[in-house]
Coordinates of C-alpha atoms in Angstrom, one line a residue:
Chain A
M193 CA -131.5 46.8 132.7
K194 CA -131.1 45.3 136.1
K195 CA -131.1 47.6 139.1
T196 CA -127.4 47.1 139.8
G197 CA -126.7 47.9 136.2
M198 CA -128.7 51.1 136.5
I199 CA -126.8 52.1 139.6
A200 CA -123.5 51.4 137.9
A201 CA -124.5 53.5 134.9
V202 CA -125.6 56.4 137.0
F203 CA -122.4 56.1 139.1
G204 CA -120.3 56.1 135.9
L205 CA -122.1 59.1 134.5
A206 CA -121.6 60.9 137.8
L207 CA -117.9 60.0 137.8
A208 CA -117.5 61.2 134.2
A209 CA -119.2 64.5 135.1
T210 CA -116.9 64.9 138.1
T211 CA -113.9 64.2 135.9
A212 CA -115.1 66.8 133.4
M213 CA -115.6 69.3 136.2
A214 CA -112.1 68.6 137.4
E215 CA -110.8 70.2 134.2
H216 CA -108.6 73.2 135.4
P217 CA -110.3 76.5 134.6
G218 CA -108.6 79.4 132.9
K219 CA -107.0 77.6 130.0
E220 CA -108.5 80.0 127.5
S221 CA -106.7 82.8 129.2
I222 CA -103.4 80.9 129.2
A223 CA -103.8 80.0 125.6
K224 CA -104.5 83.7 124.7
S225 CA -101.7 85.3 126.8
G226 CA -99.2 82.5 126.9
Y227 CA -97.5 81.2 130.0
K228 CA -95.2 83.4 131.8
G229 CA -94.3 81.3 134.8
P230 CA -95.6 81.7 138.4
E231 CA -97.1 85.2 137.5
T232 CA -99.6 83.5 135.3
C233 CA -100.6 81.1 138.0
E234 CA -100.7 84.0 140.5
E235 CA -103.5 85.7 138.5
C236 CA -105.9 83.1 140.0
H237 CA -103.8 81.9 142.9
P238 CA -102.4 85.0 144.5
G239 CA -99.8 84.4 147.2
S240 CA -99.2 80.8 146.1
A241 CA -95.5 81.3 145.1
K242 CA -94.7 83.2 148.4
G243 CA -96.6 80.5 150.4
F244 CA -94.7 77.8 148.6
M245 CA -91.4 79.2 149.9
D246 CA -92.5 78.0 153.3
T247 CA -92.9 74.3 152.4
V248 CA -90.7 71.3 152.6
H249 CA -90.7 71.0 148.9
W250 CA -89.0 74.3 148.6
K251 CA -86.9 74.4 151.8
H252 CA -86.0 70.7 151.9
A253 CA -86.0 71.1 155.6
S254 CA -88.3 71.9 158.6
K255 CA -88.2 72.0 162.3
V256 CA -88.0 68.4 163.7
T257 CA -89.4 67.6 167.1
N258 CA -89.5 63.8 167.4
V259 CA -85.9 62.9 166.8
D260 CA -83.1 62.4 169.4
G261 CA -80.1 64.7 169.3
V262 CA -81.4 67.5 167.0
D263 CA -81.8 71.1 167.9
P264 CA -85.6 71.8 168.0
K265 CA -84.9 75.4 166.9
K266 CA -83.1 74.4 163.7
E267 CA -84.4 73.0 160.5
Y268 CA -83.4 69.6 159.1
G269 CA -84.0 67.7 155.9
M270 CA -82.2 66.7 152.7
K271 CA -80.8 70.3 152.7
N272 CA -78.4 69.4 155.5
R273 CA -78.9 65.9 156.9
I274 CA -76.1 63.4 157.0
Y275 CA -77.0 59.7 156.9
V276 CA -76.0 56.7 154.8
M277 CA -78.8 56.4 152.2
C278 CA -77.5 59.6 150.6
N279 CA -74.4 60.6 152.5
G280 CA -74.5 63.9 150.6
N281 CA -77.0 66.7 151.0
D282 CA -78.0 69.9 149.2
I283 CA -75.2 71.8 150.9
V284 CA -72.2 69.6 150.4
N285 CA -73.4 68.0 147.2
N286 CA -74.9 71.1 145.6
L287 CA -75.8 70.7 141.9
K288 CA -72.7 71.4 139.8
E289 CA -70.5 70.2 137.0
I290 CA -68.3 67.5 138.3
P291 CA -64.6 67.3 137.4
K292 CA -63.9 65.6 134.1
S293 CA -63.5 61.9 134.0
P294 CA -59.8 61.1 133.7
V295 CA -60.8 58.3 131.3
T296 CA -63.2 60.0 128.9
G297 CA -62.5 63.7 129.6
K298 CA -66.3 64.2 130.0
S299 CA -68.1 65.9 132.8
K300 CA -71.8 66.0 133.9
F301 CA -74.1 67.9 136.1
T302 CA -75.2 66.3 139.3
G303 CA -76.2 67.1 142.9
C304 CA -78.8 66.3 145.5
N305 CA -80.8 69.5 144.8
T306 CA -81.4 68.4 141.1
C307 CA -85.0 67.8 142.0
H308 CA -85.5 71.2 143.7
P309 CA -88.4 73.0 142.0
G310 CA -86.5 76.2 141.4
N311 CA -84.0 77.2 138.8
H312 CA -80.9 76.7 141.1
L313 CA -80.1 80.4 141.0
S314 CA -83.0 80.5 143.4
D315 CA -82.4 77.3 145.3
V316 CA -83.3 75.4 148.5
G317 CA -84.8 77.8 151.1
S318 CA -84.4 81.0 149.1
T319 CA -87.0 83.7 149.5
G320 CA -88.1 87.0 147.9
P321 CA -89.5 88.0 144.6
E322 CA -86.7 86.4 142.5
A323 CA -87.3 83.1 144.2
E324 CA -91.0 83.4 143.8
A325 CA -90.6 84.0 140.1
A326 CA -88.3 80.9 139.8
V327 CA -90.8 78.3 141.0
D328 CA -91.3 75.6 138.5
C329 CA -95.1 75.2 139.0
L330 CA -95.5 73.0 135.9
V331 CA -93.1 70.3 136.8
C332 CA -95.6 69.3 139.5
H333 CA -98.8 70.5 137.9
S334 CA -98.5 69.7 134.1
T335 CA -99.1 66.4 132.5
D336 CA -97.4 67.6 129.3
Y337 CA -94.1 68.8 130.6
D338 CA -91.2 68.4 128.3
F339 CA -88.3 67.0 130.4
R340 CA -85.8 67.9 127.8
Q341 CA -86.1 71.4 129.1
R342 CA -85.4 70.4 132.7
K343 CA -81.6 70.1 132.3
A344 CA -78.8 71.8 134.1
S345 CA -76.5 74.1 132.1
K346 CA -74.2 77.0 132.7
N347 CA -75.3 80.6 132.0
E348 CA -73.1 83.3 130.6
K349 CA -71.8 84.1 134.1
G350 CA -70.8 80.5 134.6
Q351 CA -73.6 79.8 137.1
V352 CA -75.4 76.5 137.0
V353 CA -79.0 77.0 136.0
M354 CA -81.7 74.3 136.0
G355 CA -83.9 74.7 133.0
Q356 CA -87.7 74.6 133.0
D357 CA -90.5 73.9 130.5
R358 CA -92.5 77.1 130.6
S359 CA -94.2 76.5 127.3
T360 CA -97.9 77.4 126.8
K361 CA -98.4 73.8 125.7
A362 CA -97.2 72.5 129.1
A363 CA -99.3 75.1 130.9
L364 CA -102.4 74.0 129.1
A365 CA -102.1 70.6 130.7
I366 CA -102.2 71.8 134.3
G367 CA -104.1 70.2 137.1
K368 CA -103.7 68.5 140.4
P369 CA -100.4 66.5 140.4
T370 CA -100.6 63.0 138.9
V371 CA -98.6 60.0 140.1
K372 CA -96.2 60.8 137.3
N373 CA -95.6 64.3 138.6
C374 CA -94.7 63.1 142.0
M375 CA -92.6 60.2 140.8
V376 CA -90.5 62.4 138.5
C377 CA -88.5 63.0 141.7
H378 CA -89.6 60.5 144.3
E379 CA -89.1 57.3 142.3
A380 CA -85.4 57.8 141.6
A381 CA -84.3 59.2 145.0
G382 CA -81.3 57.6 146.6
G383 CA -79.5 56.7 143.4
G384 CA -82.0 55.1 141.1
V385 CA -85.6 53.8 140.6
I386 CA -87.0 52.2 143.7
V387 CA -83.7 52.5 145.5
K388 CA -84.6 54.6 148.5
R389 CA -88.2 53.9 149.4
G390 CA -88.4 50.5 147.8
F391 CA -91.9 50.9 146.3
S392 CA -93.5 51.5 143.0
F393 CA -97.0 52.9 142.9
T394 CA -98.7 51.0 140.2
K395 CA -101.9 49.0 139.9
D396 CA -99.9 45.8 140.2
T397 CA -98.0 46.8 143.3
D398 CA -100.4 48.9 145.4
A399 CA -104.1 48.5 146.3
H400 CA -104.7 52.3 146.3
A401 CA -103.1 52.7 142.8
A402 CA -105.3 49.7 141.6
K403 CA -108.3 51.7 142.6
G404 CA -107.1 54.6 140.4
M405 CA -106.0 56.7 143.3
V406 CA -103.1 59.2 143.0
C407 CA -100.5 60.2 145.5
V408 CA -102.3 63.4 146.5
D409 CA -105.5 61.6 147.3
C410 CA -103.8 60.6 150.5
H411 CA -101.1 63.2 150.6
K412 CA -103.8 65.9 150.3
A413 CA -102.1 69.2 150.2
K414 CA -103.4 72.5 151.5
N415 CA -101.5 75.6 150.4
H416 CA -98.8 73.3 149.1
K417 CA -98.2 71.9 152.5
I418 CA -98.3 68.1 152.0
P419 CA -99.2 65.7 154.7
T420 CA -96.9 62.8 155.3
G421 CA -96.7 59.8 157.6
H422 CA -94.3 59.3 160.5
D423 CA -91.4 57.6 158.8
P424 CA -88.4 57.5 161.3
N425 CA -86.1 58.5 158.5
N426 CA -88.2 61.2 156.8
W427 CA -87.7 64.1 159.2
A428 CA -88.7 67.2 157.3
N429 CA -92.4 67.8 157.3
D430 CA -95.0 70.5 156.7
N431 CA -96.5 69.8 160.2
V432 CA -99.5 68.1 158.7
F433 CA -99.8 64.3 158.9
I434 CA -101.9 61.5 157.5
S435 CA -103.1 58.3 158.9
C436 CA -105.0 55.4 157.4
S437 CA -107.6 55.8 160.2
D438 CA -108.5 59.3 159.2
T439 CA -112.3 59.5 159.1
S440 CA -112.2 60.4 155.4
C441 CA -110.3 57.2 154.6
H442 CA -110.7 54.0 156.6
G443 CA -111.7 55.2 160.0
G444 CA -111.0 53.7 163.4
K445 CA -112.8 50.4 162.7
P446 CA -111.9 49.5 159.2
H447 CA -112.8 45.8 159.4
K448 CA -116.1 44.0 159.6
D449 CA -114.4 41.6 162.1
A450 CA -114.2 43.0 165.6
D451 CA -111.1 40.9 166.4
L452 CA -109.2 42.5 163.6
N453 CA -110.3 46.0 164.7
R454 CA -109.1 45.2 168.2
H455 CA -105.6 44.6 166.7
S456 CA -105.5 48.1 165.4
A457 CA -105.0 49.4 168.9
K458 CA -101.5 47.8 169.0
V459 CA -100.7 46.9 165.4
A460 CA -100.2 49.5 162.7
C461 CA -102.4 48.9 159.5
Q462 CA -99.2 48.7 157.5
T463 CA -98.0 45.6 159.5
C464 CA -100.7 43.4 157.9
H465 CA -101.4 45.3 154.8
I466 CA -97.8 45.9 153.7
P467 CA -96.1 42.6 154.1
R468 CA -93.3 43.2 151.7
T469 CA -90.9 45.9 150.8
G470 CA -88.0 46.4 148.4
G471 CA -85.3 48.7 147.1
A472 CA -81.7 49.1 148.3
F473 CA -80.8 47.2 151.4
A474 CA -77.1 48.0 151.5
K475 CA -74.8 50.6 150.1
D476 CA -71.1 51.4 150.4
F477 CA -70.1 55.0 150.1
T478 CA -66.4 54.2 150.8
V479 CA -66.0 52.2 147.6
W480 CA -67.6 53.4 144.4
E481 CA -68.0 51.2 141.3
Q482 CA -67.0 52.4 137.9
T483 CA -70.0 52.4 135.6
P484 CA -69.9 51.9 131.8
D485 CA -69.8 55.6 131.2
K486 CA -66.5 55.6 133.3
F487 CA -68.0 57.7 136.0
Y488 CA -68.5 56.1 139.5
E489 CA -71.5 55.3 141.7
P490 CA -71.6 54.1 145.3
T491 CA -71.7 50.3 145.4
T492 CA -75.4 49.4 145.9
L493 CA -77.3 46.2 146.6
K494 CA -81.0 46.3 145.8
K495 CA -84.1 44.4 145.1
E496 CA -87.4 45.1 143.3
A497 CA -90.5 46.3 145.0
N498 CA -92.1 43.4 147.0
E499 CA -88.9 41.3 146.9
T500 CA -87.8 41.8 150.5
T501 CA -89.5 41.5 153.9
P502 CA -89.7 44.2 156.5
V503 CA -88.6 44.0 160.1
Y504 CA -91.2 44.8 162.8
A505 CA -90.8 47.0 165.9
W506 CA -92.8 49.0 168.3
Y507 CA -93.0 52.6 167.2
N508 CA -94.4 55.6 169.1
G509 CA -93.5 58.2 166.5
T510 CA -90.2 59.2 168.2
V511 CA -86.9 58.4 166.7
K512 CA -83.5 57.1 168.0
N513 CA -80.8 58.9 166.1
T514 CA -77.1 58.0 166.6
P515 CA -74.2 57.9 164.2
H516 CA -74.8 54.1 163.7
F517 CA -78.6 53.9 164.0
I518 CA -81.7 55.7 162.9
G519 CA -84.9 54.0 163.8
P520 CA -88.1 53.8 165.8
K521 CA -88.5 54.2 169.5
G522 CA -91.3 52.6 171.5
S523 CA -92.3 49.7 173.6
R524 CA -95.4 47.5 174.2
M525 CA -95.8 49.2 177.6
D526 CA -95.7 52.9 176.7
G527 CA -99.3 53.1 175.7
K528 CA -98.5 54.9 172.5
S529 CA -96.6 52.4 170.4
K530 CA -97.9 50.1 167.7
I531 CA -96.1 47.2 166.0
S532 CA -95.0 48.6 162.7
P533 CA -93.1 47.3 159.6
F534 CA -89.8 48.9 158.5
K535 CA -87.6 48.6 155.5
I536 CA -84.1 47.9 156.8
F537 CA -81.2 49.6 155.1
Q538 CA -77.5 49.5 156.0
G539 CA -74.9 51.9 154.6
K540 CA -71.2 52.1 155.0
A541 CA -69.6 55.6 155.0
F542 CA -66.8 57.5 156.6
Y543 CA -66.8 58.6 160.3
N544 CA -64.8 61.3 162.0
K545 CA -62.0 59.4 163.9
Q546 CA -61.9 62.0 166.6
T547 CA -65.6 62.5 167.3
G548 CA -67.2 59.3 166.0
E549 CA -69.7 61.4 164.0
L550 CA -70.8 60.4 160.6
L551 CA -69.2 62.5 157.9
S552 CA -70.9 63.6 154.7
M553 CA -69.6 63.5 151.1
D554 CA -69.5 65.7 148.1
F555 CA -70.1 63.4 145.2
A556 CA -68.3 65.4 142.5
Q557 CA -64.9 63.9 143.1
P558 CA -65.8 60.3 143.7
M559 CA -68.2 60.4 140.8
S560 CA -65.4 61.6 138.5
N561 CA -62.5 59.3 139.7
G562 CA -63.7 57.1 142.5
D563 CA -61.7 59.1 145.2
T564 CA -64.1 58.9 148.1
R565 CA -61.8 60.6 150.6
A566 CA -61.6 63.6 148.2
G567 CA -65.4 63.8 148.5
V568 CA -65.1 63.8 152.3
L569 CA -62.5 66.5 152.2
S570 CA -64.6 68.7 149.9
A571 CA -67.7 68.3 152.2
A572 CA -65.6 69.0 155.3
K573 CA -64.3 72.2 153.7
T574 CA -67.8 73.3 152.7
L575 CA -69.1 72.7 156.2
G576 CA -66.2 74.7 157.7
M577 CA -64.8 71.9 159.7
K578 CA -61.6 72.4 161.5
D579 CA -58.6 70.9 159.7
P580 CA -60.6 69.2 157.0
E581 CA -57.5 67.5 155.4
K582 CA -56.9 65.7 158.7
V583 CA -60.5 64.8 159.0
A584 CA -60.6 63.3 155.5
K585 CA -57.2 61.5 155.9
E586 CA -58.1 59.9 159.2
A587 CA -61.7 59.1 158.5
V588 CA -62.7 55.6 159.4
A589 CA -65.3 53.5 157.6
G590 CA -68.3 52.2 159.5
W591 CA -71.9 51.1 159.1
Q592 CA -75.2 52.8 159.9
T593 CA -78.5 50.9 160.1
I594 CA -81.6 52.8 159.1
Y595 CA -85.3 51.8 159.6
F596 CA -87.3 53.4 156.8
G597 CA -91.1 53.5 157.3
S598 CA -92.9 51.0 155.1
N599 CA -96.1 52.8 154.0
H600 CA -96.7 51.9 150.4
L601 CA -97.1 48.6 148.5
V602 CA -100.5 48.3 150.2
T603 CA -102.4 45.0 149.7
K604 CA -105.8 43.7 150.7
S605 CA -105.7 40.3 149.0
K606 CA -102.2 39.4 150.3
A607 CA -102.5 41.0 153.7
L608 CA -101.1 38.9 156.6
F609 CA -103.7 36.8 158.4
C610 CA -103.8 35.2 161.8
A611 CA -101.4 32.3 161.1
N612 CA -98.8 34.6 159.5
C613 CA -98.0 36.1 162.9
H614 CA -99.5 33.7 165.5
A615 CA -97.4 30.7 164.7
P616 CA -93.9 29.6 165.8
N617 CA -92.7 30.5 162.3
G618 CA -94.6 33.7 162.2
V619 CA -93.3 37.0 160.8
L620 CA -93.3 38.7 164.2
N621 CA -90.4 38.0 166.6
F622 CA -92.4 38.2 169.8
K623 CA -89.3 37.8 171.9
D624 CA -87.7 41.0 170.4
L625 CA -91.1 42.7 170.8
G626 CA -90.8 42.3 174.5
Y627 CA -93.1 39.3 175.2
S628 CA -92.3 36.7 177.8
D629 CA -91.8 33.0 177.0
K630 CA -95.1 32.2 178.5
E631 CA -96.9 34.9 176.5
I632 CA -95.1 33.7 173.3
V633 CA -96.4 30.1 173.8
R634 CA -100.0 31.6 173.9
L635 CA -99.4 34.0 171.1
T636 CA -98.0 31.4 168.7
S637 CA -100.7 28.8 169.3
P638 CA -103.5 28.1 166.8
E639 CA -105.8 28.0 169.8
L640 CA -106.2 31.8 169.2
F641 CA -107.8 31.4 165.8
M642 CA -108.6 27.7 165.3
K643 CA -112.4 27.9 165.7
K644 CA -112.8 31.1 163.7
L645 CA -110.6 30.1 160.8
A646 CA -112.2 26.6 160.6
E647 CA -115.6 28.3 160.2
K648 CA -114.2 30.6 157.6
Q649 CA -112.6 27.8 155.7
K650 CA -115.9 26.0 155.6
E651 CA -117.6 29.1 154.2
E652 CA -114.9 29.6 151.5
W653 CA -114.9 26.0 150.3
Chain B
M270 CA -99.9 5.4 98.4
K271 CA -102.5 5.9 101.1
K272 CA -99.9 5.6 103.7
A273 CA -97.7 8.1 102.0
V274 CA -100.5 10.6 101.8
S275 CA -101.3 10.1 105.5
V276 CA -97.7 10.7 106.5
M277 CA -97.7 13.9 104.3
V278 CA -100.9 15.1 106.0
L279 CA -99.4 14.4 109.4
V280 CA -96.3 16.3 108.5
A281 CA -98.3 19.2 107.2
V282 CA -100.4 19.3 110.3
A283 CA -97.3 19.2 112.5
A284 CA -95.7 22.0 110.5
L285 CA -98.8 24.1 110.7
S286 CA -99.1 23.6 114.4
I287 CA -95.5 24.7 114.9
L288 CA -96.2 27.8 112.8
C289 CA -99.4 28.6 114.7
F290 CA -97.7 28.3 118.1
S291 CA -94.4 29.7 117.0
G292 CA -95.0 32.7 119.3
I293 CA -95.1 30.4 122.3
A294 CA -92.4 28.2 121.0
S295 CA -90.0 31.1 120.4
A296 CA -90.7 32.8 123.7
G297 CA -87.3 32.5 125.4
E298 CA -86.3 33.0 129.0
E299 CA -85.9 36.4 130.5
I300 CA -82.6 38.1 129.5
K301 CA -81.1 40.9 131.6
M302 CA -78.9 43.6 130.2
V303 CA -77.6 47.1 131.0
G304 CA -77.0 49.4 128.1
V305 CA -77.2 52.9 126.7
I306 CA -80.0 54.1 124.5
T307 CA -78.8 54.9 121.0
K308 CA -82.2 55.4 119.4
I309 CA -85.8 55.6 120.4
D310 CA -88.6 55.1 117.8
I311 CA -92.1 56.1 118.9
A312 CA -94.9 57.1 116.6
G313 CA -96.5 60.1 118.3
K314 CA -98.3 60.9 121.5
D315 CA -100.8 58.1 121.2
A316 CA -98.4 55.3 120.4
K317 CA -99.0 52.0 122.2
T318 CA -95.6 50.6 121.4
A319 CA -92.1 51.8 120.7
T320 CA -88.6 50.5 120.1
A321 CA -85.4 51.5 121.8
T322 CA -82.0 50.4 120.6
L323 CA -79.6 49.7 123.5
K324 CA -75.9 49.3 123.2
D325 CA -75.1 46.4 125.6
N326 CA -72.4 47.5 128.1
K327 CA -70.9 44.1 128.2
T328 CA -70.9 43.0 124.5
E329 CA -71.3 46.4 122.8
A330 CA -74.0 44.7 120.7
L331 CA -77.0 46.8 119.6
V332 CA -80.2 45.2 120.9
V333 CA -83.6 46.5 119.7
I334 CA -86.1 46.3 122.6
T335 CA -89.8 46.6 122.0
V336 CA -91.5 48.5 124.8
N337 CA -95.3 48.1 125.3
D338 CA -95.9 49.2 129.0
D339 CA -97.6 52.5 129.5
L340 CA -95.3 53.8 132.2
T341 CA -92.2 53.5 130.0
L342 CA -94.0 54.7 126.9
D343 CA -95.0 57.8 128.8
K344 CA -91.4 58.4 129.8
F345 CA -90.4 58.3 126.1
K346 CA -93.2 60.7 125.2
D347 CA -92.3 63.4 127.8
H348 CA -88.6 62.7 127.4
R349 CA -87.9 61.6 130.9
I350 CA -86.1 58.8 129.1
V351 CA -84.0 60.0 126.2
E352 CA -81.1 58.8 124.0
G353 CA -77.9 58.6 126.0
D354 CA -79.6 57.3 129.1
E355 CA -78.3 54.1 130.6
I356 CA -81.0 51.5 131.1
R357 CA -81.4 48.4 133.1
C358 CA -83.6 46.1 131.0
K359 CA -85.1 42.7 131.2
Y360 CA -86.7 41.3 128.1
E361 CA -88.1 38.1 126.5
T362 CA -87.8 37.1 122.9
I363 CA -91.3 36.6 121.6
D364 CA -92.0 36.1 117.9
G365 CA -88.5 37.4 117.1
K366 CA -89.0 40.6 119.1
N367 CA -87.2 41.4 122.3
V368 CA -90.1 42.5 124.4
S369 CA -89.3 44.5 127.5
K370 CA -90.4 43.3 130.9
L371 CA -88.5 45.9 132.8
F372 CA -87.0 49.1 131.4
R373 CA -85.5 51.6 133.9
K374 CA -82.9 54.3 134.0
T375 CA -80.0 53.3 136.2
A376 CA -79.4 56.9 137.3
G377 CA -81.0 58.6 140.3
C378 CA -80.1 61.4 142.6

């Protein structure tokens, strides 16, 4: 056997051994005693359920310090935010049985907090022993979860309860979350698969997935606090963040080429390595379309992953937040910003005629009969607004533009190269990015890369 | 006589070729549809293929879709996709089978 073959074999064996070691211990005990919910997990992980109460995945909110116009003492997230990708939130669009369709006489359960890992009786942000006992550990940690169990229904008191698979069979398949576990909720956010974030995490669409990595390899949790990036529209966070340049990942000088490494001071990795995006690019919450089941959904325009192009802007991690715009702040001169790619989304919804603020919507009424103003009225009542009938009646339609962070669909082979940016028809609009006409002439000339790429071309051919 | 035999051989070869390449020949263009699942047939946890019958929202015709991709098969196995779900589907007809190229629930949250 050749030396390389030997190395590969040894590496393979080591990998296999690691995988075997990754088997979650304690299964014999679960098999013997059965699974009783979090109390079973707590036998080996004491305090986990209580700790979980203080995470974004349970609270759907956190303090937010980088966004204009928010109170730094309050918590924000899908629990209470109002913006045009969702327009509802956990409070106004709480999981419930919607009014019956006037056409079919049928109802259904729906709500923003459908994905919350509790049982709905203990819901977003709840605390205490009852909440701790209600955590659905297995929906994130089992690879053999039966999703027929995770359905909303009404109990004998008429309360809406979210079911859970607490079978021993599911518990025997526990481990660190797989891509599937995360995607159960994250792939269909915003009204359907790929709609909100515009990416799929498969070997065909993402270089990390192609290497067999899973979500939590980058979003490496500690005590269920999951690090995230700095997406201008993803406000809630566990106060832990990830970056491609973390030393455990790509480091500060990821390329062999010094010129490329020099770029990383002013250009985010994503700019070159995530050249495409996808998902919904426009939605209208003022007009809902009737679907074949005779319920209604917001009118949505969307594309597949990798079918749309991002827009590029300077981003220093802070966010402009107005009723008509949510997006990155930054400039080439502030010393903190990098040119970053964003998925552009525009949504139409109702605004308060008196204050100009964006209004939120309870989806129950419009989903049943298409009456969107009834949804605004219900939300206004839930939020305790003054004269909700007047607010709903006078509400005016308007658009909001949102810049979503573009942090997945990573590619190495299709990454942008010199001429994709440094050309008159390049993807970067240097004028919008704050460069002078004179600078633009220099920045879009092949003079910058001619010699280097000519050499490379010779090597390749 | 010789000529007739030659013609027959030629015809036979041509017919055989068509039969051999019928998979390619019958592969149609991609068809898009949205419909509700009326039936899922999957043979156990290790199945590498399954069929789902969709009722086309536009025509109300029942269309049997063959699903081979691991991601969708996994969703059948753990019941993330079940009968009654509405599906956005792209498929191609290959060897008489409607083979799924995209199979997604329309619903989200």
